[in-house]
Amino acid sequence: MMTSWPLVTLAMYLRMPAKSAVIWSILLGYLVLPAGMVLDLPALPGLSKHSIASLFGYLYATLLLGRRISFMPEGRVGRFLAILILLSPFLTVITNGDPIFINSQKTLPGLRLYDAASMLVGQLGFLCIWALAREFLRDTATLRQLVTALVIAWLWYSLPMLYEVRMSPQLHIRIYGFFQHDFAQMMRQGGFRPIVFLEHGLWIAILTSMSAMLCVVLGRSSPPDTARRYYMAAAYLMVVLILCKSMASLLYAALMMPALIFLSGKRLGQIAMLMGVLILSYPILRTLDVIPTGTLVEMAGRISDERAQSLQFRFENEDALLQHAMGRPLFGWGGWERSSIHDPLTGETVSTTDGLWVIAMGYGGFAGFIAQFGLLCLPIFMLGGIHRHAGREVSILAGGVAVVLAVNLIDLLPNATITPVTWLITGGLLGYLEQLRRGVPEDETVMVAAPRRTGGARPFAGLVGQSHTGPRSLL
């Protein structure tokens, strides 16, 4: 399956419109390819389900369609964040050339320039997803197509999910021959929670929550006859979400559904922005011990002791990892387990990293955290200002998608549930806002909107003869 997916992606780019190929090659690749596996080829970056479709999709879009897909956003803030995310691996390596001595038996090596290149190549998977979505999914119609595709995919995906709720998580074992995680963690409340082909039951739960909320967004922005179907789909996915047995994902949907049903697009954008402020300020708030962790554990204890113990364990690990990260706060510790905490006697890793924010802090420091989370939050903060500049009201679709994206980013604080869907939504929403800022009419394509050069090098025509101007480099 892993080795055949580049050919599947190629067939999609040859047979489907580019926007559809971008959506379905990445979405289906994430949903059906095996989890916990990397295809390690000589002299090439490791290919996982997160990156294989996007890397080859970027290659096909460049060579077959002749498109110049930039990693640089149009605004100054976006360009700064993109440059920072590309430079942060090298800054981390420069400040971590020294080895770390755990005990007489174990030493963690210092980082080399090769490690920076490896870290950068590892980031290309999600950066290509983001760049492809920003290039091809940049108007209201394609943004709606992306949301609809996610809902349709999840309605179909709910069938194997329901099977695993009843029969236990068996599909990954039966089809791919191994289980991708700890089976005991899929047992909850006297039953099972589904995992299918994803990394963990929490991943499948947050995507189910997002899909249910997106059904409401589509319902509010559709004609009455079609809206009824979306509301019925939202109700169905809420039932599936309950069976996922994830309290946090269920709570997100329960809290956001009323807002998505009743509030205007402008108000939804403001709610998303408030959540974005919380996300970007969370490391500072945790460093200053402003977050009431004790109160949150007590509230979880009212639901069940198991959830309270799990939350307490997460907070204790976060405190220890954050204290270790503050040893090198600017650019972090890098890889080779340097950002983890080790037992000085045995040399074994004694810390558990759950939240993506603390992983980013330990790995790349504040620079790495700001680069990654800033790029993810960028369209949320651009939403209101660009619509005001264009003299338009924030639509229900744009405001609702921003809220759903913000919910996913909020979940990255306790968990590491970032997926290709996250980067697809971020890139698509950013491309939509950039086009709106330029004042390009909705019915014009990106090709028409691209500026023409009067002289210089001849435009690259691609392998199928579709010319497109642009810089002759990956950036």
Tab-separated table of C-alpha atoms in Angstrom:
chain	number	residue	atom	x	y	z
A	1	MET	CA	0.000	0.000	0.000
A	2	MET	CA	2.768	2.449	0.879
A	3	THR	CA	4.753	1.798	-2.297
A	4	SER	CA	1.654	1.927	-4.495
A	5	TRP	CA	0.328	5.232	-3.144
A	6	PRO	CA	2.596	7.434	-5.326
A	7	LEU	CA	1.001	5.698	-8.335
A	8	VAL	CA	-2.478	6.200	-6.874
A	9	THR	CA	-1.650	9.871	-6.364
A	10	LEU	CA	-0.351	10.118	-9.936
A	11	ALA	CA	-3.577	8.597	-11.282
A	12	MET	CA	-5.621	11.139	-9.323
A	13	TYR	CA	-3.620	14.075	-10.692
A	14	LEU	CA	-3.987	12.730	-14.232
A	15	ARG	CA	-7.696	11.861	-14.077
A	16	MET	CA	-9.160	14.436	-11.676
A	17	PRO	CA	-9.190	18.232	-11.427
A	18	ALA	CA	-6.138	19.434	-9.503
A	19	LYS	CA	-8.178	20.668	-6.532
A	20	SER	CA	-9.927	17.298	-6.190
A	21	ALA	CA	-6.638	15.422	-6.553
A	22	VAL	CA	-5.078	17.477	-3.755
A	23	ILE	CA	-7.976	16.816	-1.399
A	24	TRP	CA	-8.578	13.133	-2.037
A	25	SER	CA	-4.983	11.931	-2.436
A	26	ILE	CA	-4.030	13.390	0.935
A	27	LEU	CA	-7.289	12.600	2.725
A	28	LEU	CA	-7.619	9.003	1.527
A	29	GLY	CA	-3.918	8.367	2.051
A	30	TYR	CA	-4.232	9.390	5.672
A	31	LEU	CA	-7.384	7.347	6.250
A	32	VAL	CA	-6.387	4.033	4.626
A	33	LEU	CA	-2.584	3.721	4.744
A	34	PRO	CA	-1.030	1.884	7.722
A	35	ALA	CA	-0.173	3.890	10.825
A	36	GLY	CA	3.073	3.686	12.761
A	37	MET	CA	5.089	2.785	9.666
A	38	VAL	CA	7.755	4.668	7.697
A	39	LEU	CA	8.992	3.658	4.263
A	40	ASP	CA	12.718	4.362	4.563
A	41	LEU	CA	14.335	4.574	1.132
A	42	PRO	CA	18.053	5.202	0.478
A	43	ALA	CA	18.987	8.880	0.101
A	44	LEU	CA	15.327	9.913	0.477
A	45	PRO	CA	13.309	11.168	3.451
A	46	GLY	CA	11.267	8.607	5.347
A	47	LEU	CA	7.785	8.376	3.857
A	48	SER	CA	4.803	7.937	6.181
A	49	LYS	CA	1.063	8.238	5.624
A	50	HIS	CA	1.424	11.891	6.641
A	51	SER	CA	3.869	12.772	3.887
A	52	ILE	CA	3.790	10.309	0.999
A	53	ALA	CA	0.771	11.810	-0.789
A	54	SER	CA	1.825	15.429	-0.229
A	55	LEU	CA	5.452	15.018	-1.353
A	56	PHE	CA	4.498	13.202	-4.549
A	57	GLY	CA	1.510	15.503	-5.037
A	58	TYR	CA	3.810	18.518	-4.860
A	59	LEU	CA	6.088	16.842	-7.404
A	60	TYR	CA	3.218	16.009	-9.780
A	61	ALA	CA	1.643	19.465	-9.489
A	62	THR	CA	4.997	21.042	-10.347
A	63	LEU	CA	5.995	18.755	-13.214
A	64	LEU	CA	2.649	17.761	-14.733
A	65	LEU	CA	0.742	21.013	-14.271
A	66	GLY	CA	3.637	23.459	-14.477
A	67	ARG	CA	2.557	25.198	-11.238
A	68	ARG	CA	4.950	27.190	-9.070
A	69	ILE	CA	3.806	26.287	-5.573
A	70	SER	CA	5.437	28.623	-3.089
A	71	PHE	CA	6.136	27.990	0.578
A	72	MET	CA	6.048	31.757	1.179
A	73	PRO	CA	2.725	33.402	2.159
A	74	GLU	CA	1.946	36.867	0.870
A	75	GLY	CA	1.909	38.854	4.124
A	76	ARG	CA	4.946	39.880	6.166
A	77	VAL	CA	3.907	37.922	9.248
A	78	GLY	CA	3.289	34.796	7.195
A	79	ARG	CA	6.647	35.129	5.456
A	80	PHE	CA	8.399	35.573	8.794
A	81	LEU	CA	6.757	32.427	10.190
A	82	ALA	CA	7.537	30.413	7.055
A	83	ILE	CA	11.196	31.514	7.092
A	84	LEU	CA	11.374	30.761	10.822
A	85	ILE	CA	10.014	27.250	10.384
A	86	LEU	CA	12.621	26.610	7.670
A	87	LEU	CA	15.505	28.105	9.671
A	88	SER	CA	14.626	26.793	13.137
A	89	PRO	CA	16.214	23.324	12.564
A	90	PHE	CA	19.547	24.960	11.765
A	91	LEU	CA	19.298	27.291	14.765
A	92	THR	CA	18.570	24.290	16.983
A	93	VAL	CA	21.594	22.408	15.641
A	94	ILE	CA	23.920	25.399	16.089
A	95	THR	CA	22.991	25.663	19.777
A	96	ASN	CA	23.154	21.895	20.467
A	97	GLY	CA	26.549	20.789	19.287
A	98	ASP	CA	27.517	19.544	22.753
A	99	PRO	CA	26.831	15.943	23.909
A	100	ILE	CA	24.705	15.234	27.003
A	101	PHE	CA	26.141	12.778	29.524
A	102	ILE	CA	23.365	10.840	31.283
A	103	ASN	CA	25.633	8.378	33.083
A	104	SER	CA	28.746	6.341	32.418
A	105	GLN	CA	26.809	4.022	30.118
A	106	LYS	CA	24.734	6.466	28.086
A	107	THR	CA	25.611	9.680	26.262
A	108	LEU	CA	23.341	11.609	23.934
A	109	PRO	CA	25.322	12.871	20.913
A	110	GLY	CA	25.564	16.476	19.891
A	111	LEU	CA	23.683	17.587	16.788
A	112	ARG	CA	25.333	17.978	13.390
A	113	LEU	CA	24.434	19.790	10.204
A	114	TYR	CA	23.083	16.489	8.869
A	115	ASP	CA	20.528	16.510	11.706
A	116	ALA	CA	19.298	19.960	10.642
A	117	ALA	CA	18.811	18.750	7.079
A	118	SER	CA	16.992	15.661	8.377
A	119	MET	CA	14.714	17.809	10.567
A	120	LEU	CA	13.952	20.105	7.646
A	121	VAL	CA	13.168	17.196	5.322
A	122	GLY	CA	10.881	15.805	8.012
A	123	GLN	CA	8.915	19.069	7.928
A	124	LEU	CA	8.428	18.986	4.166
A	125	GLY	CA	5.530	16.543	4.436
A	126	PHE	CA	3.161	18.901	6.223
A	127	LEU	CA	4.589	21.988	4.506
A	128	CYS	CA	3.738	20.461	1.111
A	129	ILE	CA	0.172	19.764	2.299
A	130	TRP	CA	-0.133	23.370	3.440
A	131	ALA	CA	1.374	24.746	0.212
A	132	LEU	CA	-0.818	22.578	-2.049
A	133	ALA	CA	-3.976	23.569	-0.180
A	134	ARG	CA	-2.993	27.240	-0.268
A	135	GLU	CA	-2.382	27.065	-4.029
A	136	PHE	CA	-5.407	25.073	-5.178
A	137	LEU	CA	-8.107	25.500	-2.491
A	138	ARG	CA	-8.290	29.257	-2.406
A	139	ASP	CA	-11.865	30.351	-3.071
A	140	THR	CA	-15.261	29.792	-1.503
A	141	ALA	CA	-16.176	26.921	-3.824
A	142	THR	CA	-12.993	24.927	-3.203
A	143	LEU	CA	-13.071	25.662	0.531
A	144	ARG	CA	-16.583	24.270	0.595
A	145	GLN	CA	-15.436	21.309	-1.510
A	146	LEU	CA	-12.733	20.536	1.071
A	147	VAL	CA	-15.218	20.663	3.955
A	148	THR	CA	-17.735	18.530	2.060
A	149	ALA	CA	-15.062	15.971	1.182
A	150	LEU	CA	-14.089	15.643	4.838
A	151	VAL	CA	-17.716	15.111	5.862
A	152	ILE	CA	-18.341	12.533	3.113
A	153	ALA	CA	-15.115	10.692	3.934
A	154	TRP	CA	-16.023	10.554	7.600
A	155	LEU	CA	-19.546	9.317	6.994
A	156	TRP	CA	-18.035	6.363	5.133
A	157	TYR	CA	-15.279	5.963	7.728
A	158	SER	CA	-17.884	5.686	10.471
A	159	LEU	CA	-18.786	2.197	9.169
A	160	PRO	CA	-15.457	0.552	10.101
A	161	MET	CA	-15.492	2.644	13.272
A	162	LEU	CA	-18.823	1.132	14.322
A	163	TYR	CA	-17.495	-2.312	13.454
A	164	GLU	CA	-14.557	-1.829	15.820
A	165	VAL	CA	-16.783	-0.480	18.582
A	166	ARG	CA	-18.643	-3.785	18.484
A	167	MET	CA	-15.886	-6.252	17.521
A	168	SER	CA	-12.830	-4.458	19.057
A	169	PRO	CA	-10.024	-2.762	17.061
A	170	GLN	CA	-9.052	-5.532	14.639
A	171	LEU	CA	-8.940	-4.016	11.147
A	172	HIS	CA	-5.333	-2.808	11.229
A	173	ILE	CA	-4.160	-6.205	12.492
A	174	ARG	CA	-6.171	-8.201	9.961
A	175	ILE	CA	-5.217	-6.080	6.949
A	176	TYR	CA	-1.678	-4.907	7.747
A	177	GLY	CA	-0.573	-7.598	10.189
A	178	PHE	CA	0.287	-5.464	13.223
A	179	PHE	CA	-1.412	-3.177	15.747
A	180	GLN	CA	-0.298	0.426	15.601
A	181	HIS	CA	-0.558	1.278	19.321
A	182	ASP	CA	-1.197	-0.148	22.777
A	183	PHE	CA	-4.361	-2.255	22.578
A	184	ALA	CA	-5.130	-1.649	26.260
A	185	GLN	CA	-5.599	2.071	25.557
A	186	MET	CA	-8.440	1.229	23.177
A	187	MET	CA	-10.413	-0.300	26.058
A	188	ARG	CA	-12.586	2.262	27.829
A	189	GLN	CA	-15.785	2.212	29.894
A	190	GLY	CA	-16.305	-1.516	29.614
A	191	GLY	CA	-16.035	-1.527	25.831
A	192	PHE	CA	-13.803	-0.482	22.940
A	193	ARG	CA	-13.122	2.743	21.154
A	194	PRO	CA	-12.308	2.635	17.442
A	195	ILE	CA	-8.949	3.358	15.878
A	196	VAL	CA	-9.234	1.787	12.356
A	197	PHE	CA	-6.073	2.923	10.481
A	198	LEU	CA	-5.218	6.059	12.478
A	199	GLU	CA	-2.621	6.556	15.196
A	200	HIS	CA	-4.846	6.386	18.286
A	201	GLY	CA	-8.456	6.519	19.368
A	202	LEU	CA	-7.998	10.183	20.327
A	203	TRP	CA	-7.113	11.044	16.721
A	204	ILE	CA	-10.231	9.408	15.356
A	205	ALA	CA	-12.354	11.091	18.041
A	206	ILE	CA	-11.173	14.648	17.331
A	207	LEU	CA	-11.706	14.178	13.589
A	208	THR	CA	-15.210	12.846	14.251
A	209	SER	CA	-15.895	15.908	16.400
A	210	MET	CA	-14.595	18.224	13.675
A	211	SER	CA	-16.669	16.468	11.000
A	212	ALA	CA	-19.846	16.777	13.072
A	213	MET	CA	-19.237	20.504	13.543
A	214	LEU	CA	-18.479	20.953	9.842
A	215	CYS	CA	-21.839	19.320	9.031
A	216	VAL	CA	-23.522	22.140	10.949
A	217	VAL	CA	-21.410	24.732	9.122
A	218	LEU	CA	-22.417	23.244	5.759
A	219	GLY	CA	-26.053	23.068	6.867
A	220	ARG	CA	-26.154	26.761	7.756
A	221	SER	CA	-24.622	27.750	4.401
A	222	SER	CA	-26.867	25.490	2.257
A	223	PRO	CA	-30.429	25.669	0.880
A	224	PRO	CA	-33.126	24.309	3.242
A	225	ASP	CA	-33.518	20.949	1.484
A	226	THR	CA	-29.792	20.244	1.538
A	227	ALA	CA	-29.354	21.715	5.013
A	228	ARG	CA	-31.678	19.107	6.502
A	229	ARG	CA	-29.393	16.324	5.275
A	230	TYR	CA	-26.344	17.960	6.807
A	231	TYR	CA	-28.083	18.370	10.164
A	232	MET	CA	-29.076	14.701	10.094
A	233	ALA	CA	-25.464	13.790	9.311
A	234	ALA	CA	-24.310	15.949	12.247
A	235	ALA	CA	-26.700	14.126	14.593
A	236	TYR	CA	-25.461	10.752	13.328
A	237	LEU	CA	-21.795	11.716	13.765
A	238	MET	CA	-22.520	12.929	17.298
A	239	VAL	CA	-23.774	9.429	18.127
A	240	VAL	CA	-20.589	7.976	16.626
A	241	LEU	CA	-18.578	10.500	18.642
A	242	ILE	CA	-20.180	9.311	21.866
A	243	LEU	CA	-19.142	5.767	20.977
A	244	CYS	CA	-15.542	6.993	20.512
A	245	LYS	CA	-15.450	7.455	24.312
A	246	SER	CA	-13.332	10.613	24.295
A	247	MET	CA	-14.668	13.175	26.749
A	248	ALA	CA	-12.575	16.088	25.430
A	249	SER	CA	-13.701	15.672	21.789
A	250	LEU	CA	-17.328	15.291	22.882
A	251	LEU	CA	-17.006	18.410	25.037
A	252	TYR	CA	-15.590	20.436	22.128
A	253	ALA	CA	-18.550	19.556	19.921
A	254	ALA	CA	-21.126	20.106	22.674
A	255	LEU	CA	-19.745	23.566	23.484
A	256	MET	CA	-19.257	24.741	19.897
A	257	MET	CA	-22.434	23.389	18.291
A	258	PRO	CA	-24.724	26.139	19.709
A	259	ALA	CA	-22.314	28.836	18.512
A	260	LEU	CA	-22.085	27.284	15.057
A	261	ILE	CA	-25.877	27.078	14.838
A	262	PHE	CA	-26.843	30.545	16.058
A	263	LEU	CA	-23.948	33.021	15.763
A	264	SER	CA	-22.962	35.075	12.738
A	265	GLY	CA	-19.769	34.518	10.777
A	266	LYS	CA	-18.203	37.589	12.396
A	267	ARG	CA	-18.882	36.297	15.913
A	268	LEU	CA	-17.549	32.868	14.971
A	269	GLY	CA	-14.345	34.487	13.739
A	270	GLN	CA	-14.000	36.340	17.040
A	271	ILE	CA	-14.446	33.105	19.007
A	272	ALA	CA	-11.783	31.446	16.870
A	273	MET	CA	-9.435	34.380	17.496
A	274	LEU	CA	-9.900	34.134	21.270
A	275	MET	CA	-8.991	30.455	21.109
A	276	GLY	CA	-5.974	31.359	18.981
A	277	VAL	CA	-4.777	33.808	21.639
A	278	LEU	CA	-5.053	31.058	24.267
A	279	ILE	CA	-3.102	28.630	22.083
A	280	LEU	CA	-0.188	30.992	21.382
A	281	SER	CA	0.012	32.213	24.992
A	282	TYR	CA	-0.308	28.759	26.582
A	283	PRO	CA	3.458	28.105	27.063
A	284	ILE	CA	3.857	31.466	28.808
A	285	LEU	CA	0.788	30.828	30.970
A	286	ARG	CA	2.092	27.382	31.940
A	287	THR	CA	5.547	28.800	32.646
A	288	LEU	CA	4.019	31.414	34.958
A	289	ASP	CA	1.724	28.757	36.508
A	290	VAL	CA	-1.400	30.729	35.587
A	291	ILE	CA	-3.384	27.744	34.265
A	292	PRO	CA	-5.405	26.274	37.203
A	293	THR	CA	-4.287	22.676	36.716
A	294	GLY	CA	-5.510	21.584	40.133
A	295	THR	CA	-9.029	22.841	39.440
A	296	LEU	CA	-9.093	21.091	36.072
A	297	VAL	CA	-8.069	17.800	37.708
A	298	GLU	CA	-10.840	18.184	40.300
A	299	MET	CA	-13.399	18.798	37.556
A	300	ALA	CA	-12.203	15.693	35.720
A	301	GLY	CA	-12.496	13.726	38.968
A	302	ARG	CA	-16.205	14.498	39.113
A	303	ILE	CA	-16.575	12.572	35.860
A	304	SER	CA	-14.350	9.604	36.752
A	305	ASP	CA	-11.213	8.868	38.758
A	306	GLU	CA	-9.592	7.388	35.659
A	307	ARG	CA	-9.865	10.673	33.751
A	308	ALA	CA	-8.597	12.661	36.737
A	309	GLN	CA	-5.537	10.407	37.046
A	310	SER	CA	-4.861	10.679	33.312
A	311	LEU	CA	-5.073	14.481	33.400
A	312	GLN	CA	-2.901	14.690	36.513
A	313	PHE	CA	-0.294	12.489	34.829
A	314	ARG	CA	-0.271	14.769	31.785
A	315	PHE	CA	0.155	17.925	33.859
A	316	GLU	CA	2.979	16.422	35.922
A	317	ASN	CA	4.841	15.376	32.771
A	318	GLU	CA	4.243	18.778	31.204
A	319	ASP	CA	5.706	20.519	34.265
A	320	ALA	CA	8.831	18.350	34.186
A	321	LEU	CA	9.299	18.662	30.420
A	322	LEU	CA	8.686	22.411	30.462
A	323	GLN	CA	11.271	22.845	33.219
A	324	HIS	CA	13.749	20.860	31.121
A	325	ALA	CA	12.863	22.886	27.992
A	326	MET	CA	13.625	26.118	29.839
A	327	GLY	CA	17.247	24.982	29.961
A	328	ARG	CA	17.420	26.030	26.290
A	329	PRO	CA	14.294	28.132	25.800
A	330	LEU	CA	15.054	29.825	22.469
A	331	PHE	CA	15.818	26.946	20.100
A	332	GLY	CA	15.222	23.827	22.197
A	333	TRP	CA	17.214	20.612	22.561
A	334	GLY	CA	16.618	18.928	19.182
A	335	GLY	CA	16.321	15.185	18.598
A	336	TRP	CA	18.118	12.046	19.794
A	337	GLU	CA	15.965	12.103	22.977
A	338	ARG	CA	17.739	15.283	24.099
A	339	SER	CA	14.406	16.940	24.922
A	340	SER	CA	13.301	14.004	27.114
A	341	ILE	CA	14.007	13.404	30.798
A	342	HIS	CA	16.199	10.415	31.680
A	343	ASP	CA	16.794	8.411	34.826
A	344	PRO	CA	20.393	9.204	35.873
A	345	LEU	CA	20.917	5.626	37.124
A	346	THR	CA	19.450	3.526	34.294
A	347	GLY	CA	19.598	6.096	31.493
A	348	GLU	CA	16.041	5.192	30.453
A	349	THR	CA	13.536	7.849	29.368
A	350	VAL	CA	11.132	8.542	32.233
A	351	SER	CA	9.021	11.304	30.634
A	352	THR	CA	5.914	10.963	28.466
A	353	THR	CA	5.131	13.670	25.929
A	354	ASP	CA	1.454	14.014	25.041
A	355	GLY	CA	0.760	17.615	24.009
A	356	LEU	CA	2.190	18.851	20.722
A	357	TRP	CA	2.971	22.230	22.303
A	358	VAL	CA	5.386	20.736	24.844
A	359	ILE	CA	6.915	18.538	22.115
A	360	ALA	CA	7.512	21.648	20.002
A	361	MET	CA	8.944	23.523	22.992
A	362	GLY	CA	11.366	20.755	23.895
A	363	TYR	CA	12.403	20.095	20.310
A	364	GLY	CA	12.685	23.648	18.954
A	365	GLY	CA	12.142	26.034	21.909
A	366	PHE	CA	10.025	29.146	21.617
A	367	ALA	CA	11.226	29.622	18.025
A	368	GLY	CA	9.956	26.206	16.977
A	369	PHE	CA	6.684	26.639	18.852
A	370	ILE	CA	5.965	30.091	17.415
A	371	ALA	CA	6.891	28.977	13.888
A	372	GLN	CA	4.610	25.932	13.857
A	373	PHE	CA	1.658	27.165	15.902
A	374	GLY	CA	1.896	30.666	14.462
A	375	LEU	CA	1.594	29.290	10.936
A	376	LEU	CA	-1.394	27.168	11.997
A	377	CYS	CA	-3.122	30.119	13.701
A	378	LEU	CA	-2.298	32.638	10.962
A	379	PRO	CA	-5.584	32.389	8.973
A	380	ILE	CA	-7.600	32.625	12.200
A	381	PHE	CA	-6.075	36.021	13.019
A	382	MET	CA	-6.308	37.212	9.395
A	383	LEU	CA	-10.001	36.365	9.037
A	384	GLY	CA	-11.683	39.509	10.397
A	385	GLY	CA	-9.171	42.066	9.145
A	386	ILE	CA	-9.116	40.867	5.546
A	387	HIS	CA	-12.915	40.740	5.336
A	388	ARG	CA	-13.120	44.311	6.671
A	389	HIS	CA	-10.472	45.418	4.168
A	390	ALA	CA	-12.470	43.795	1.356
A	391	GLY	CA	-15.707	45.395	2.583
A	392	ARG	CA	-17.379	42.027	3.130
A	393	GLU	CA	-18.961	40.245	6.060
A	394	VAL	CA	-17.346	37.073	7.316
A	395	SER	CA	-19.366	34.215	5.854
A	396	ILE	CA	-20.754	31.389	7.946
A	397	LEU	CA	-18.541	28.997	5.997
A	398	ALA	CA	-15.294	30.893	6.651
A	399	GLY	CA	-16.139	31.677	10.281
A	400	GLY	CA	-17.270	28.113	10.960
A	401	VAL	CA	-14.157	26.576	9.384
A	402	ALA	CA	-12.006	28.926	11.494
A	403	VAL	CA	-13.767	27.747	14.673
A	404	VAL	CA	-13.316	24.072	13.773
A	405	LEU	CA	-9.634	24.690	13.013
A	406	ALA	CA	-9.235	26.476	16.362
A	407	VAL	CA	-10.857	23.511	18.154
A	408	ASN	CA	-8.321	21.180	16.552
A	409	LEU	CA	-5.488	23.472	17.653
A	410	ILE	CA	-6.877	23.639	21.200
A	411	ASP	CA	-6.725	19.850	21.295
A	412	LEU	CA	-3.001	20.071	20.468
A	413	LEU	CA	-2.421	21.391	23.998
A	414	PRO	CA	-3.267	18.123	25.821
A	415	ASN	CA	-2.643	15.843	22.805
A	416	ALA	CA	-0.562	15.655	19.627
A	417	THR	CA	-3.575	15.156	17.360
A	418	ILE	CA	-2.213	17.069	14.388
A	419	THR	CA	-3.116	15.429	11.085
A	420	PRO	CA	-2.951	16.187	7.342
A	421	VAL	CA	-6.543	17.424	7.738
A	422	THR	CA	-5.243	20.192	10.015
A	423	TRP	CA	-2.783	21.404	7.393
A	424	LEU	CA	-5.333	21.073	4.566
A	425	ILE	CA	-7.783	23.327	6.415
A	426	THR	CA	-5.072	25.808	7.404
A	427	GLY	CA	-3.675	26.093	3.877
A	428	GLY	CA	-7.083	26.274	2.222
A	429	LEU	CA	-8.355	28.971	4.572
A	430	LEU	CA	-5.130	30.973	4.188
A	431	GLY	CA	-5.297	30.775	0.382
A	432	TYR	CA	-8.938	31.897	0.454
A	433	LEU	CA	-8.036	34.931	2.600
A	434	GLU	CA	-5.039	35.881	0.450
A	435	GLN	CA	-7.175	35.809	-2.677
A	436	LEU	CA	-9.857	37.865	-0.939
A	437	ARG	CA	-7.247	40.448	0.064
A	438	ARG	CA	-6.096	40.760	-3.561
A	439	GLY	CA	-9.692	41.353	-4.618
A	440	VAL	CA	-9.755	38.457	-7.100
A	441	PRO	CA	-13.344	37.603	-8.114
A	442	GLU	CA	-14.617	34.253	-6.872
A	443	ASP	CA	-15.140	32.816	-10.354
A	444	GLU	CA	-11.565	33.462	-11.534
A	445	THR	CA	-8.941	30.755	-11.233
A	446	VAL	CA	-5.518	31.052	-9.714
A	447	MET	CA	-3.977	30.809	-13.155
A	448	VAL	CA	-5.840	33.885	-14.339
A	449	ALA	CA	-4.992	35.736	-11.160
A	450	ALA	CA	-1.251	35.110	-11.445
A	451	PRO	CA	0.741	38.168	-12.620
A	452	ARG	CA	2.346	38.003	-16.057
A	453	ARG	CA	5.960	38.907	-16.676
A	454	THR	CA	6.801	40.948	-19.734
A	455	GLY	CA	10.346	39.696	-20.100
A	456	GLY	CA	12.947	37.417	-18.619
A	457	ALA	CA	13.047	33.643	-18.691
A	458	ARG	CA	10.503	31.721	-20.674
A	459	PRO	CA	7.635	30.424	-18.473
A	460	PHE	CA	7.934	26.785	-17.487
A	461	ALA	CA	5.281	24.857	-19.417
A	462	GLY	CA	5.174	21.631	-17.407
A	463	LEU	CA	5.077	18.162	-18.891
A	464	VAL	CA	1.594	18.669	-20.298
A	465	GLY	CA	2.195	22.092	-21.778
A	466	GLN	CA	0.280	24.282	-19.293
A	467	SER	CA	2.436	27.369	-18.850
A	468	HIS	CA	2.660	29.194	-15.571
A	469	THR	CA	5.006	31.949	-14.506
A	470	GLY	CA	6.873	32.038	-11.246
A	471	PRO	CA	10.254	31.679	-9.562
A	472	ARG	CA	12.378	28.707	-10.625
A	473	SER	CA	12.898	27.237	-7.149
A	474	LEU	CA	11.021	25.350	-4.468
A	475	LEU	CA	10.486	28.592	-2.565
